[in-house]
Short mmCIF file of C-alpha atoms in Angstrom, two decimals:
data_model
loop_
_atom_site.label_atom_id
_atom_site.label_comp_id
_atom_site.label_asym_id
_atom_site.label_seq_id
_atom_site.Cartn_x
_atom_site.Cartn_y
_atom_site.Cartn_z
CA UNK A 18 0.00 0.00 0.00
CA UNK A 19 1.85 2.87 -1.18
CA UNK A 20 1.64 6.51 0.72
CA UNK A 21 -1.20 8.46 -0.91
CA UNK A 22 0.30 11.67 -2.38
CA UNK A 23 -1.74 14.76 -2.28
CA UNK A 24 -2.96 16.23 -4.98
CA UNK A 25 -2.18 19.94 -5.99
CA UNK A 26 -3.81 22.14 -3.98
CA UNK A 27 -4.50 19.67 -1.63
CA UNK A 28 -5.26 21.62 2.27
CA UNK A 29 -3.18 20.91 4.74
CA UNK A 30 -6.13 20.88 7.58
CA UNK A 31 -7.78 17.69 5.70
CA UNK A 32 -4.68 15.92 7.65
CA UNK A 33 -5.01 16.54 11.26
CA UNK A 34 -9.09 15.10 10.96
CA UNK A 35 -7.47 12.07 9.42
CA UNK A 36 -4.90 11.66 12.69
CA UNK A 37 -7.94 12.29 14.75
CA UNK A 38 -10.35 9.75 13.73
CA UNK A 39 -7.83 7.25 14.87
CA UNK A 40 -6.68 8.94 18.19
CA UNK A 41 -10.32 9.69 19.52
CA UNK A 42 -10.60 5.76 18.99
CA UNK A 43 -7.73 4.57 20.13
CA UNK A 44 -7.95 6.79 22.81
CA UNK A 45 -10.47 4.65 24.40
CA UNK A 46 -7.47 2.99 26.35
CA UNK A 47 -7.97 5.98 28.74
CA UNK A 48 -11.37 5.02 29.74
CA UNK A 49 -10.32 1.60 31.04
CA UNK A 50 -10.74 2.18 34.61
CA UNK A 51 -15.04 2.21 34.07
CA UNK A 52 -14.37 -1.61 33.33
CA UNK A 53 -12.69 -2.63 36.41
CA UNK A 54 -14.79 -2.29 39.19
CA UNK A 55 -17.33 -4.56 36.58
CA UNK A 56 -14.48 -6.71 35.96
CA UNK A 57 -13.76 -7.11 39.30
CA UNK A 58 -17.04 -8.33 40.25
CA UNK A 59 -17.96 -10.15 37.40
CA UNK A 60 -14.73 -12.33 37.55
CA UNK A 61 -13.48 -12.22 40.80
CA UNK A 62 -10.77 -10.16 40.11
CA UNK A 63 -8.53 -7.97 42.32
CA UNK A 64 -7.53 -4.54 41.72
CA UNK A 65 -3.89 -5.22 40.20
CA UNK A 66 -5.58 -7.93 38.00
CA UNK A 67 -8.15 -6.20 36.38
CA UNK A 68 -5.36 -3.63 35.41
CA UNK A 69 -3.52 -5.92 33.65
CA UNK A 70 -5.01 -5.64 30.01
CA UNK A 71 -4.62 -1.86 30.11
CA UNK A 72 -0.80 -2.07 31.27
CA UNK A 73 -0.39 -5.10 28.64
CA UNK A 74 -1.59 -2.49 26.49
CA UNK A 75 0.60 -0.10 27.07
CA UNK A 76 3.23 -2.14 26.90
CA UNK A 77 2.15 -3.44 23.53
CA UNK A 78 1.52 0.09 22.36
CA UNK A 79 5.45 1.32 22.86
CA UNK A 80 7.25 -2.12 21.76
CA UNK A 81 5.06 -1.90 18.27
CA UNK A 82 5.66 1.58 17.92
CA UNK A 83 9.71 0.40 18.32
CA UNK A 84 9.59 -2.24 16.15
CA UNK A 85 7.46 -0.82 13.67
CA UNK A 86 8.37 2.91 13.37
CA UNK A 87 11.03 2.10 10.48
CA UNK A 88 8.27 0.45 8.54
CA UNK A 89 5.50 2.79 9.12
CA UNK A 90 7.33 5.18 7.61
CA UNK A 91 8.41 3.21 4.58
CA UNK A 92 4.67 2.25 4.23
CA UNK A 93 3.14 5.59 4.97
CA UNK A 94 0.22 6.37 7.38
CA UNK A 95 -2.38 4.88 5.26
CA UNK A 96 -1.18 1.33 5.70
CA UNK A 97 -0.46 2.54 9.63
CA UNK A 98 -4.34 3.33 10.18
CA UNK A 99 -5.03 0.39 8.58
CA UNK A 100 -3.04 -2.06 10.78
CA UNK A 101 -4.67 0.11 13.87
CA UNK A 102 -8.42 -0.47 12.78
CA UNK A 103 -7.92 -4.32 12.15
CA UNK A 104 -5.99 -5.10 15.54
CA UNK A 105 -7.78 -2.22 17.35
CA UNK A 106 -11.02 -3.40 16.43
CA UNK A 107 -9.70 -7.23 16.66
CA UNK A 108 -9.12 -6.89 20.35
CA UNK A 109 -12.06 -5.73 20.94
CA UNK A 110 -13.70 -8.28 19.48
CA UNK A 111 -11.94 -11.16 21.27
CA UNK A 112 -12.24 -9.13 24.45
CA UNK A 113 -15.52 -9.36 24.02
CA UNK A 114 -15.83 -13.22 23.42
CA UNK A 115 -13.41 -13.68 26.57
CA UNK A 116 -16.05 -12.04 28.62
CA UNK A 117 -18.79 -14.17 27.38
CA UNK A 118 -17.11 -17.31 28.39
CA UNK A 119 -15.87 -15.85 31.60
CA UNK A 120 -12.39 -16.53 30.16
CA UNK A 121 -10.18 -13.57 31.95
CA UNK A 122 -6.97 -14.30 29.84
CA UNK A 123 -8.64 -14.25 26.41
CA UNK A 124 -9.60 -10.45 27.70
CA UNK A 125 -5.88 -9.95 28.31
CA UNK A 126 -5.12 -11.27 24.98
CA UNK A 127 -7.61 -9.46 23.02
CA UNK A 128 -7.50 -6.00 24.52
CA UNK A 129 -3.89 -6.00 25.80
CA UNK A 130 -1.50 -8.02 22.90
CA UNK A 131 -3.71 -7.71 19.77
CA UNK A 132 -5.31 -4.26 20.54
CA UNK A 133 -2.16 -2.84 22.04
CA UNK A 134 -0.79 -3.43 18.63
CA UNK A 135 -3.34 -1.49 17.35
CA UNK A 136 -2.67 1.41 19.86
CA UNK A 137 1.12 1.39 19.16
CA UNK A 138 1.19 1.56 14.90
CA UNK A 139 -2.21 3.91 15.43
CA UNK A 140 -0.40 6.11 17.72
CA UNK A 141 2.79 6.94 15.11
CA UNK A 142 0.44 6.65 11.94
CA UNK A 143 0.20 10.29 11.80
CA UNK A 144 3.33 11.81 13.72
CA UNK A 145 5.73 12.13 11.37
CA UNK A 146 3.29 12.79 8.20
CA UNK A 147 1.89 15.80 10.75
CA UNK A 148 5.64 17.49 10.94
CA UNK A 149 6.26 16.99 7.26
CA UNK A 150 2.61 19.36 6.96
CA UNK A 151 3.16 21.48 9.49
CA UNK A 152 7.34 22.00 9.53
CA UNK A 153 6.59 25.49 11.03
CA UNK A 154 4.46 24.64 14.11
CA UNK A 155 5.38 20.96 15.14
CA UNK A 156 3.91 21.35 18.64
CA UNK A 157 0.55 22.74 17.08
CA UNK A 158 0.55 20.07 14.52
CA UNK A 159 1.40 17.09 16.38
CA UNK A 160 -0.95 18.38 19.35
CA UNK A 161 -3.67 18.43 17.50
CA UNK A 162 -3.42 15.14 16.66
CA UNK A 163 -2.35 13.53 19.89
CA UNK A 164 -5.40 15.54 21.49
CA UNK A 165 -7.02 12.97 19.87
CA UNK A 166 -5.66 10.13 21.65
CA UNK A 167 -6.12 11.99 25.66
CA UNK A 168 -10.05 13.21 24.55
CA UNK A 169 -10.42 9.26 23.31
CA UNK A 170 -11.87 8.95 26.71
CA UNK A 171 -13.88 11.88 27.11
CA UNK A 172 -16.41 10.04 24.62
CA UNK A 173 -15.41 6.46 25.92
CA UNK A 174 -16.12 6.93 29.39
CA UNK A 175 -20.00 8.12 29.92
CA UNK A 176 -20.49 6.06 26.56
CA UNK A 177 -19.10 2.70 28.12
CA UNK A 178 -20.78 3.79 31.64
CA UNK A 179 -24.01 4.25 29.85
CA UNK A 180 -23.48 0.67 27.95
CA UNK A 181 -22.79 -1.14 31.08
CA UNK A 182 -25.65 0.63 32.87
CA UNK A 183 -28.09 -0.52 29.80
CA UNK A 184 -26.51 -4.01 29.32
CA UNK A 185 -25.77 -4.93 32.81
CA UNK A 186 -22.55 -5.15 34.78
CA UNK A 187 -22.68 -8.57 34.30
CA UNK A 188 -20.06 -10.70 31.70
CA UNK A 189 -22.33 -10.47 29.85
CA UNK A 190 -23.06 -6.86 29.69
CA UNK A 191 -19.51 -6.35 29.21
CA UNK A 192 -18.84 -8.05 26.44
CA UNK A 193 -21.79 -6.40 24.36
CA UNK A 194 -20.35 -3.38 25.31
CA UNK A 195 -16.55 -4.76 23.94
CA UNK A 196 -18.85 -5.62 20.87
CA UNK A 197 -20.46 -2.64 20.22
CA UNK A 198 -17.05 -0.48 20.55
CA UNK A 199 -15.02 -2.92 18.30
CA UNK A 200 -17.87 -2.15 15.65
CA UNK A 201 -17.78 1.48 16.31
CA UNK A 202 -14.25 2.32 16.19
CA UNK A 203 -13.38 0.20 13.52
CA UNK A 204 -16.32 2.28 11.10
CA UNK A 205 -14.45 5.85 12.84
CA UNK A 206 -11.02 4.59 12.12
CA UNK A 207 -11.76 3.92 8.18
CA UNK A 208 -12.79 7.93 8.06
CA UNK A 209 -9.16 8.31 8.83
CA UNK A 210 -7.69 5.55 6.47
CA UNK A 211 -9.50 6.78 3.50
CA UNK A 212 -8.84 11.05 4.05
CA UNK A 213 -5.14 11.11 5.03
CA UNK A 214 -2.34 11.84 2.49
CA UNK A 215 1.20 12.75 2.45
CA UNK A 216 3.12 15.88 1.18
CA UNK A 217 4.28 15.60 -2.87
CA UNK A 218 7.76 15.57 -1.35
CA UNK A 219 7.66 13.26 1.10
CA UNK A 220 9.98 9.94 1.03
CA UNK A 221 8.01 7.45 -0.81
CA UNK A 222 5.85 9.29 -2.68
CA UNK A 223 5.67 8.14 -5.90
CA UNK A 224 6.30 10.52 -9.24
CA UNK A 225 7.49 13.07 -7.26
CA UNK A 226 11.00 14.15 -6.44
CA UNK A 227 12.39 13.50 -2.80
CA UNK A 228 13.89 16.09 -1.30
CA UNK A 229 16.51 15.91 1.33
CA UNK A 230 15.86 17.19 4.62
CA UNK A 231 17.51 20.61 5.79
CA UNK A 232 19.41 21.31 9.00
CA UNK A 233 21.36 18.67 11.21
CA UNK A 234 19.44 15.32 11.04
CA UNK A 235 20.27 11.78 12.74
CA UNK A 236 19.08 8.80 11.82
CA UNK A 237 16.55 6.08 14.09
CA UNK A 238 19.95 3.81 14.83
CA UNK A 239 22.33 7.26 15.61
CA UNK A 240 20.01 8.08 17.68
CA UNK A 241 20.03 5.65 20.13
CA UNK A 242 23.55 6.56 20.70
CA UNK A 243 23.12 9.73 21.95
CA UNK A 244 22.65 10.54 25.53
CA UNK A 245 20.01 12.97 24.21
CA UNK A 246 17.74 10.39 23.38
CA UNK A 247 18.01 8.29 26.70
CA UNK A 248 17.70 11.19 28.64
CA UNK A 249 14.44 12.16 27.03
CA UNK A 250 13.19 8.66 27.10
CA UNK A 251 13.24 9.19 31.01
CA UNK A 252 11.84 12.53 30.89
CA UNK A 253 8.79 10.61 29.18
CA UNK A 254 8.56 7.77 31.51
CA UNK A 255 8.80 9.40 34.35
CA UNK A 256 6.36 12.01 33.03
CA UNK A 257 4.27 9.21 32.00
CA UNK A 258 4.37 6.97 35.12
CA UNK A 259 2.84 10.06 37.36
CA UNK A 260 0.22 10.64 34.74
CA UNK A 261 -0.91 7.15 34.18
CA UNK A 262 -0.26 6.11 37.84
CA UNK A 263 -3.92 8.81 38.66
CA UNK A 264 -5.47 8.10 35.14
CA UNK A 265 -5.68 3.89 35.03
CA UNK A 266 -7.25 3.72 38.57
CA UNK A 267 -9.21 7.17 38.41
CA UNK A 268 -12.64 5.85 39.17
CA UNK A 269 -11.62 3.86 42.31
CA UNK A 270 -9.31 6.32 43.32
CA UNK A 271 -12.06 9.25 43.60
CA UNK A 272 -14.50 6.66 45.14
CA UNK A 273 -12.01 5.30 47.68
CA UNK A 274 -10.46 8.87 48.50
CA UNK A 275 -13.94 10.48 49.64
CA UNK A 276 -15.94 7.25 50.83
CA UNK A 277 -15.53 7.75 54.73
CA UNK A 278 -16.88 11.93 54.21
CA UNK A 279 -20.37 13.14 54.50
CA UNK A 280 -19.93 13.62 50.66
CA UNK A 281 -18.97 9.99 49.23
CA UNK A 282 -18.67 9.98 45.17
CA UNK A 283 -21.27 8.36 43.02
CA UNK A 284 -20.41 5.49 40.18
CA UNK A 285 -21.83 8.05 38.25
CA UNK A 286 -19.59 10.61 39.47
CA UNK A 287 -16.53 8.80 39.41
CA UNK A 288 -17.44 8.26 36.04
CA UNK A 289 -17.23 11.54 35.21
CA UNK A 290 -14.36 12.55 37.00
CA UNK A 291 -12.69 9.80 34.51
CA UNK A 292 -14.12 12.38 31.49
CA UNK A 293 -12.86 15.52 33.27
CA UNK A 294 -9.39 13.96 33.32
CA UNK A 295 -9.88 13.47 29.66
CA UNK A 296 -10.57 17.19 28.75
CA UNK A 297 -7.51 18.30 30.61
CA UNK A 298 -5.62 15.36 28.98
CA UNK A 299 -6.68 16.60 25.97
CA UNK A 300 -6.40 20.36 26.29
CA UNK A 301 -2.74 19.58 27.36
CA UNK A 302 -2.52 17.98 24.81
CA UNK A 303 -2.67 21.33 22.23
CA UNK A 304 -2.66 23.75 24.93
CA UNK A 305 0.90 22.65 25.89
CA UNK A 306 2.49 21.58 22.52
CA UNK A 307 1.57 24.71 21.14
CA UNK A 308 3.01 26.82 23.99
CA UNK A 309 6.08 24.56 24.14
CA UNK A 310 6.27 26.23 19.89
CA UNK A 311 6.64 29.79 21.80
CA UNK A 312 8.76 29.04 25.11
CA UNK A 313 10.49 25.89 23.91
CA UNK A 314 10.44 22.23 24.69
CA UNK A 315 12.92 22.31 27.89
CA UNK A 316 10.84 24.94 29.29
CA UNK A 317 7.64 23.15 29.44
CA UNK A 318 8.89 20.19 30.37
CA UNK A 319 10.07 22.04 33.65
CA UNK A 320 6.56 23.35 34.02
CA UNK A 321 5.36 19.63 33.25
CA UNK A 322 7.78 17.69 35.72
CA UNK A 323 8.06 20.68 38.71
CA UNK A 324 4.94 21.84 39.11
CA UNK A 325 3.05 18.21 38.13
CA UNK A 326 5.54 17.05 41.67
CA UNK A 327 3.71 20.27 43.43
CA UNK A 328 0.13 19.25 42.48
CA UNK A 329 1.27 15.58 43.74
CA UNK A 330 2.41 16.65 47.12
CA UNK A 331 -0.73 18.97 47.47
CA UNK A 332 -3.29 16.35 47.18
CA UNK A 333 -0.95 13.51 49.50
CA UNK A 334 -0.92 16.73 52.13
CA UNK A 335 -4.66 18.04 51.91
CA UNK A 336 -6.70 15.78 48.62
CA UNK A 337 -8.69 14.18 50.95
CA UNK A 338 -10.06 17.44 52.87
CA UNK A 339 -11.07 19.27 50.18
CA UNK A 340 -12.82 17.62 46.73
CA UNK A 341 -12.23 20.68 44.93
CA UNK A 342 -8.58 20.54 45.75
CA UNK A 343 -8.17 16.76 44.97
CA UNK A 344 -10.05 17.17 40.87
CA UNK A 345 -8.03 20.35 40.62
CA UNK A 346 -4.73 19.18 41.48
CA UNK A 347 -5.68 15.77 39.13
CA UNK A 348 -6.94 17.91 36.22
CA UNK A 349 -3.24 19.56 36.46
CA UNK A 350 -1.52 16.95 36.77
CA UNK A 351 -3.60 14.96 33.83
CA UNK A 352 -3.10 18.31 31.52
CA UNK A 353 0.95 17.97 32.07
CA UNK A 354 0.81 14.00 31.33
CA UNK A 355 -1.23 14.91 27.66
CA UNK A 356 1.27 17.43 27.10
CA UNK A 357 4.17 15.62 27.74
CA UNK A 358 2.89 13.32 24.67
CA UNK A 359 1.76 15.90 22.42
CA UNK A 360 5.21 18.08 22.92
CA UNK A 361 7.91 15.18 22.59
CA UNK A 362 7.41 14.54 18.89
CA UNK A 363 8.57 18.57 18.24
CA UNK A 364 11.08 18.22 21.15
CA UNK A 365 12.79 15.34 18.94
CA UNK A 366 12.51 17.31 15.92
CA UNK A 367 14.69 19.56 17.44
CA UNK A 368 17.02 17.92 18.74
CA UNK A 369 17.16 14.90 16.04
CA UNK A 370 16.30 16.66 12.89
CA UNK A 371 13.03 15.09 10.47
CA UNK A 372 14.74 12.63 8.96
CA UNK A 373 13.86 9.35 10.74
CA UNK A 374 11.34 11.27 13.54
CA UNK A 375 8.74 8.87 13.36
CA UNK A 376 11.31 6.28 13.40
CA UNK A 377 12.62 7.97 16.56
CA UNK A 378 9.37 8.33 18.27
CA UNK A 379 8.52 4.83 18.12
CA UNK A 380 11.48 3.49 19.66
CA UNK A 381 11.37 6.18 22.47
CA UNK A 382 7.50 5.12 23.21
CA UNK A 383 9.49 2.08 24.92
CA UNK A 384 9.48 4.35 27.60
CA UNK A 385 5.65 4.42 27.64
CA UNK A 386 5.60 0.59 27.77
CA UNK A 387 7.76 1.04 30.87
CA UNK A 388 5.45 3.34 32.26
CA UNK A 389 2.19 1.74 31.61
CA UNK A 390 3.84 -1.10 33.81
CA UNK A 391 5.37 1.18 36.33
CA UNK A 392 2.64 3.19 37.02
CA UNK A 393 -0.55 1.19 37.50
CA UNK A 394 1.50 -0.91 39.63
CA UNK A 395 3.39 0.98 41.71
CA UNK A 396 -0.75 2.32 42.69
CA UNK A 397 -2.50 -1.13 42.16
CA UNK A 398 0.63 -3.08 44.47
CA UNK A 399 0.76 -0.57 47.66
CA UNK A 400 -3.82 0.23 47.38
CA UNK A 401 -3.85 -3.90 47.59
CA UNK A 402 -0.63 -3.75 50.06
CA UNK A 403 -2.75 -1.53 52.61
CA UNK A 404 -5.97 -2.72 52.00
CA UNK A 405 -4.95 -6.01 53.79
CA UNK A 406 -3.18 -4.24 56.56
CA UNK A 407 -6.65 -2.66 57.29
CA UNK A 408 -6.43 0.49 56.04
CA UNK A 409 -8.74 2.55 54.31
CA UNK A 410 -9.48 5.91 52.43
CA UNK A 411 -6.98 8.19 50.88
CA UNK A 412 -4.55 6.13 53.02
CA UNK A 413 -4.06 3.55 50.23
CA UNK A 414 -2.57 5.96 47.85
CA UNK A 415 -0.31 7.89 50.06
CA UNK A 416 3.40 6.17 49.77
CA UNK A 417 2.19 5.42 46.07
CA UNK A 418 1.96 9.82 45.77
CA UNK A 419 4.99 10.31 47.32
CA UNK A 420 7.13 7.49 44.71
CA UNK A 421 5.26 9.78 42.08
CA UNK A 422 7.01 13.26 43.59
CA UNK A 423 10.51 11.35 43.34
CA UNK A 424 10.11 10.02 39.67
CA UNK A 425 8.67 13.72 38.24
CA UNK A 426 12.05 15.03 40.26
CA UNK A 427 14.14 12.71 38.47
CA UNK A 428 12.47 13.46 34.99
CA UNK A 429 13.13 17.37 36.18
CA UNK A 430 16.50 16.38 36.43
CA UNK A 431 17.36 14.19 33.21
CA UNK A 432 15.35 17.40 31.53
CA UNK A 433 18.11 19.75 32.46
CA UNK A 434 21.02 17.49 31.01
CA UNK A 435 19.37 17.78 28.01
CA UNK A 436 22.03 19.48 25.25
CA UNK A 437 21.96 19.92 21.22
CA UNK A 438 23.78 16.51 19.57
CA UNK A 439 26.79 16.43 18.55
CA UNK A 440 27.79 17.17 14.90
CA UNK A 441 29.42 13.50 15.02
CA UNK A 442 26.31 12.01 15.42
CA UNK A 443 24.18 13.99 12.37
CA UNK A 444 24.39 12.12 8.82
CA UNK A 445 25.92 13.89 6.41
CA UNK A 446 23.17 15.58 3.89
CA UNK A 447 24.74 14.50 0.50
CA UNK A 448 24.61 10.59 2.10
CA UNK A 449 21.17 10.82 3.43
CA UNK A 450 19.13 9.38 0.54
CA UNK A 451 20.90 6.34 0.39
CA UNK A 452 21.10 5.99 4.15
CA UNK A 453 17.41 5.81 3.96
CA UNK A 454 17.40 3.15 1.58
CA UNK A 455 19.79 0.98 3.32
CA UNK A 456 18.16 1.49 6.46
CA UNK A 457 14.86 0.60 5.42
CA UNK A 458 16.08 -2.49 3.37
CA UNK A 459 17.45 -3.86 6.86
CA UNK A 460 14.57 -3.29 8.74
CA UNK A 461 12.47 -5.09 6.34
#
């Protein structure tokens, strides 16, 4: 399936509602927490159990972004989206037939391997075509699109809430609802597939000329030479593990934090405190990337990883006497984690040049995998951990709030060593086209 070119006079703004057909759906991921307290029940399961498709998700997500970022941008986005709407959809699907039979690990299969898949090559699809549109506002362009992927939820959660509430919280119940989103997304996701193109000069376009890229570039395989690169890859996880660490467990966490108060939180509240955290995910998303295009990329990410550790230590110290306080200091810390996502793309761009950037990407959303392991069980472990020692309340998440302020200090401080590469490191421009064709030949 070869890239499709645009045509002459083709409008750059047709691409970005191509990128988000497939990050509002795979951006369901983010309402996972409605399904465990349903899981739970309906299976038996405990807390760190039921997270275990998302974080098998997660993990799926960055390892098939690594593996596959070479070849999604040999392929083009087209053939990307593609490969996201079948296993996407797929794991859905089989999700939804583990549920019927009661049959936990074909839910882990489905939604974690074969729909993490879907989330990692979905995820990149429109990256690097986004910075080849939109070379003078990366952050803007690559915001936009990743907004996508942190409002996902916003529509997932009161949709799935409403499903389970009209099905039943049963197994049964829950895997018509698995059903009826596999259908959905896969019909949103084709919107995507069939609108998105790439520039005329893009590599891989055919009948047009490539051109070589401008400015210092590095290839995928430099790259991971580079201290630069490692050092942002634990900027992102540790970014990431604070983020995901409030957003898997967000329901529970709301529920558990106020249920000994005169106010306790509803189901139906909790649900919607899990949509709330998607609208600041999501305005972080292009609210941050596009600031990060006027203050630069090191900047916000001190604004992301020192005052995200503030917000933490506020709601350990006083979450759990004020509600306000607690969704206010989430919504924060939610809006950093989206635009930590949305503003690394441009951030690598900078620092790495657009030569292999999508390449790049995918390898450094290894550090998501990490994360999406780190996080839910570094809250999941101690909540479970406490709960059997008796305790109660906002008291389960207390040590897990105060691991979070030492991670975002460590990303704060890998964020300062941050420096421009070295010239040794850059490919030289008159070797670059055929560096691209022997890279790609290896990887496939």
């Amino acid at each position: 399936m070869s890239p499709p070119v645009a045509p002459p006079g083709w409008s750059r703004w047709l691409v970005p509602p191509a990128a988000l057909s497939v990050h509002l759906s795979i951006g369901q991921a983010y309402a996972w927490s409605v399904f465990k307290p349903p899981l739970e029940s309906a299976l038996g399961l405990s807390g760190t159990q039921s997270a275990l498709p998302f974080q098998l998700g997660i993990v799926m997500l960055g390892l098939s972004a690594a593996f596959g970022g070479t070849l999604v941008e040999r392929k083009g986005p087209r053939w990307a989206m593609t490969v996201a709407l079948v296993c996407f959809s797929s794991g859905f699907l089989l999700s939804a037939l583990g549920a019927s039979l009661e049959q936990y690990w074909l839910i882990v299969f489905g939604y974690g391997f074969v729909g993490g898949i879907g989330l990692g090559i979905g995820y990149i699809s429109p990256v690097s075509t986004l910075i080849k549109w939109f070379p003078d506002r990366p952050g803007m362009a690559t915001g936009i699109a990743i907004m996508g992927f942190g409002g996902g939820a916003l529509i997932a959660s009161p949709w799935s809430a409403q499903m389970l509430e009209s099905f039943g919280s049963g197994s049964s119940g829950i895997a018509l609802a698995f059903l009826v989103h596999g259908l959905s997304y896969a019909v949103f996701m084709l919107l995507g597939v069939l609108l998105v193109r790439v520039p005329r000069d893009a590599p891989g376009a055919r009948g047009t000329a490539r051109q070589a890229p401008t400015g210092p570039q590095v290839s995928a395989n430099q790259a991971l030479r580079t201290p630069q690169f490692w050092l942002l890859w634990i900027v992102l996880c540790m970014n990431v593990t604070a983020g995901i660490g409030i957003l898997e467990k967000a329901a529970p966490m709301i529920t558990d934090f106020f249920a000994d108060t005169s106010t306790p939180v509803s189901v139906t509240a909790a649900a919607g405190f899990v949509a709330l955290l998607s609208a600041a995910n999501m305005a972080g998303r292009i609210g941050w990337s596009s600031t990060s295009d006027l203050i630069g990329r090191k900047n916000i990410y001190r604004v992301y990883l020192g005052v995200g550790a503030l917000m933490y230590a506020l709601i350990a110290l006083f979450g759990d006497s004020s509600k306000p306080l607690f969704v206010l200091c989430a919504l924060v810390i939610l809006s950093f984690y989206g635009g930590g996502f949305a503003t690394i793309p441009a951030y690598l761009k900078d620092l790495f040049g657009t030569y292999q950037v999508g390449a790049i990407h995918g390898r450094l959303l290894t550090a998501w995998s990490t994360a999406g392991v780190l996080g839910p069980l570094i809250v999941n472990w101690i909540a479970d951990r406490q709960e059997e020692a008796g305790r109660h309340g906002a008291s389960l998440y207390g040590l897990s709030f105060v691991i979070m302020i030492g991670l975002l200090v460590v990303g704060f401080v890998a964020n300062e060593l941050v420096r421009p590469v070295a010239p040794r490191h850059h490919v030289p421009a008159p070797k670059e086209a055929a560096h691209v064709e022997r890279q790609q030949s290896e990887s496939a």
